[in-house]
Short mmCIF file of C-alpha atoms in Angstrom, two decimals:
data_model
loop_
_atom_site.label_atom_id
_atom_site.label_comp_id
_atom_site.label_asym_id
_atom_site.label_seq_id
_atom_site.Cartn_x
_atom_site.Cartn_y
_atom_site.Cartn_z
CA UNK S 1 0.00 0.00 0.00
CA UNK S 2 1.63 3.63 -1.20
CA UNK S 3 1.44 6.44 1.39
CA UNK S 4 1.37 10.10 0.39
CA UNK S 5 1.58 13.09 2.06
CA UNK S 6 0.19 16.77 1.40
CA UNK S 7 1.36 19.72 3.36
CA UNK S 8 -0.05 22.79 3.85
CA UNK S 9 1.60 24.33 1.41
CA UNK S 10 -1.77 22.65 -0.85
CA UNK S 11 -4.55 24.31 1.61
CA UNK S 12 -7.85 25.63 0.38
CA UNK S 13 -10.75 27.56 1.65
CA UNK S 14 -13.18 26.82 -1.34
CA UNK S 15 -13.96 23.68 -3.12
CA UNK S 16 -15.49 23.89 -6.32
CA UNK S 17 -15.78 21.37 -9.41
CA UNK S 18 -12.87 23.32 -11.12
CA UNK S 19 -10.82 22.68 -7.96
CA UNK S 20 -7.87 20.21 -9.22
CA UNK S 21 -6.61 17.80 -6.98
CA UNK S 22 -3.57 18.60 -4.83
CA UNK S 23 -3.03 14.13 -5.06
CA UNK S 24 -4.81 11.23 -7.04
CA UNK S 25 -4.21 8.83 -4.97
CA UNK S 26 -5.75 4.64 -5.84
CA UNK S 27 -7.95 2.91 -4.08
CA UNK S 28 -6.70 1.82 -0.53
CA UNK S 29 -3.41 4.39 -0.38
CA UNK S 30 -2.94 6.05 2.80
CA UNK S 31 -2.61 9.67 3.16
CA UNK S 32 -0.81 12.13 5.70
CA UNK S 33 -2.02 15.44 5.69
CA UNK S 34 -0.95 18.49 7.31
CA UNK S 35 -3.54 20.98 8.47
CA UNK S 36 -3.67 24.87 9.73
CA UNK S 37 -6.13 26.34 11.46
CA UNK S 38 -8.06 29.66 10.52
CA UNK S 39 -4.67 31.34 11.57
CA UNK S 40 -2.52 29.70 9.66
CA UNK S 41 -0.78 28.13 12.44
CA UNK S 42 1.23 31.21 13.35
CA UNK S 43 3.30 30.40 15.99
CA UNK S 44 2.05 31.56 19.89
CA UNK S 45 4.24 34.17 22.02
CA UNK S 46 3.16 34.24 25.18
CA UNK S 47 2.65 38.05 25.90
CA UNK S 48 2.48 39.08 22.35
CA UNK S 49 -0.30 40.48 20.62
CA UNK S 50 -3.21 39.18 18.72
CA UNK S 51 -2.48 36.91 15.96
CA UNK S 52 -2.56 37.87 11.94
CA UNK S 53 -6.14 36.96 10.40
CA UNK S 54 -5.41 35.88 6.99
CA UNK S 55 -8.99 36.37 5.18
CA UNK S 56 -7.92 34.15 2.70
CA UNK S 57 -7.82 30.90 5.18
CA UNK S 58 -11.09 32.27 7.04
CA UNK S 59 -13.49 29.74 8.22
CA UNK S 60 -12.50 26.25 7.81
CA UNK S 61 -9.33 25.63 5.24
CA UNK S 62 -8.76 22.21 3.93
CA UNK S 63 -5.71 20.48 2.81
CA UNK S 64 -6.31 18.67 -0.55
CA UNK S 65 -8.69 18.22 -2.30
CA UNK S 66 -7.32 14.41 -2.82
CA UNK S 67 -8.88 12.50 -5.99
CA UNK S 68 -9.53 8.76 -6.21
CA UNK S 69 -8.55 6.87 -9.31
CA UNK S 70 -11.91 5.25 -10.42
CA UNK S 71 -13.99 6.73 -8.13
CA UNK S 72 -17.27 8.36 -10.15
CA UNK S 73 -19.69 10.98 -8.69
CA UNK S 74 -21.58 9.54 -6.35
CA UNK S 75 -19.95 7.36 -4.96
CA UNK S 76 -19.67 6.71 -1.26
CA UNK S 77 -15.80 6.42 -0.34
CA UNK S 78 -15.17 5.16 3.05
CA UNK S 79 -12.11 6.48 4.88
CA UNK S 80 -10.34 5.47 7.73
CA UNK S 81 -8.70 7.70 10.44
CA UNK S 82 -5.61 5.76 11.60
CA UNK S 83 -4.13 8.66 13.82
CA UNK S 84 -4.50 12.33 14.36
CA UNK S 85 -1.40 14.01 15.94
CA UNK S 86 -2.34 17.38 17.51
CA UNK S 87 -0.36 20.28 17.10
CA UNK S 88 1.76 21.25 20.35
CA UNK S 89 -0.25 24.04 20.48
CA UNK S 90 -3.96 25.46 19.90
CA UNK S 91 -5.87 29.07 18.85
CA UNK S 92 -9.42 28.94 20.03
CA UNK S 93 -11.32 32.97 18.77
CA UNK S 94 -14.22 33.97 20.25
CA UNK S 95 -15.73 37.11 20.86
CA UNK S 96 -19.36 38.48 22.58
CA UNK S 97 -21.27 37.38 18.77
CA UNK S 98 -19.03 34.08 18.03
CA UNK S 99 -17.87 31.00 19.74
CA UNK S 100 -18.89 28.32 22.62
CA UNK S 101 -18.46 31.52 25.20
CA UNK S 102 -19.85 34.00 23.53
CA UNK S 103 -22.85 34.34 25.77
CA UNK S 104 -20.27 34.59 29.18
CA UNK S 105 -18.00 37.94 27.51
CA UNK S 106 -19.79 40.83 28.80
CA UNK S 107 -19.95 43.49 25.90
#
């Protein structure tokens, strides 16, 4: 079985069906993917300021897409997760209009 790997030098934010595939991959390869978050990963500082929002990677960015060899529209694919490896660390945004606390920030 072949294993591939994407980085995130091949995230999106928008899929479309004009969107060519970062990979085609066959049936039953395993892929490693590298992921960012809405902040592109930047690096935390404790003590410095806010992070950079990068519009372009607002809301959920995806690394791919990944093609199939012989898969056809409709389709159903089934994937299997064999590990997820968090990053060391985390960016969670929220303000008093968006995220789980929202309702707790006073305005």
């Amino acid at each position: 079985m072949k294993t591939y790997r994407l980085d995130r030098s091949h995230v999106i934010k928008k899929i479309s069906a004009d969107t060519k595939p970062a990979l085609v991959i066959e049936s039953g390869a395993v892929v490693e993917l590298e992921t960012v978050d809405c902040f592109g990963s930047q690096p935390l500082t404790p003590g410095v300021g806010p992070l950079v929002f990068d519009p372009d990677l607002a809301g959920n960015p995806s690394t791919g897409p990944i093609y199939v060899a012989g898969a056809d529209p409709g389709d159903v694919l089934k994937v299997d997760i064999l590990e997820i490896e968090p990053a060391p660390q985390a960016v969670m945004a929220m303000d008093e209009t968006a995220g789980v606390y929202a309702e707790h920030i006073p305005e």
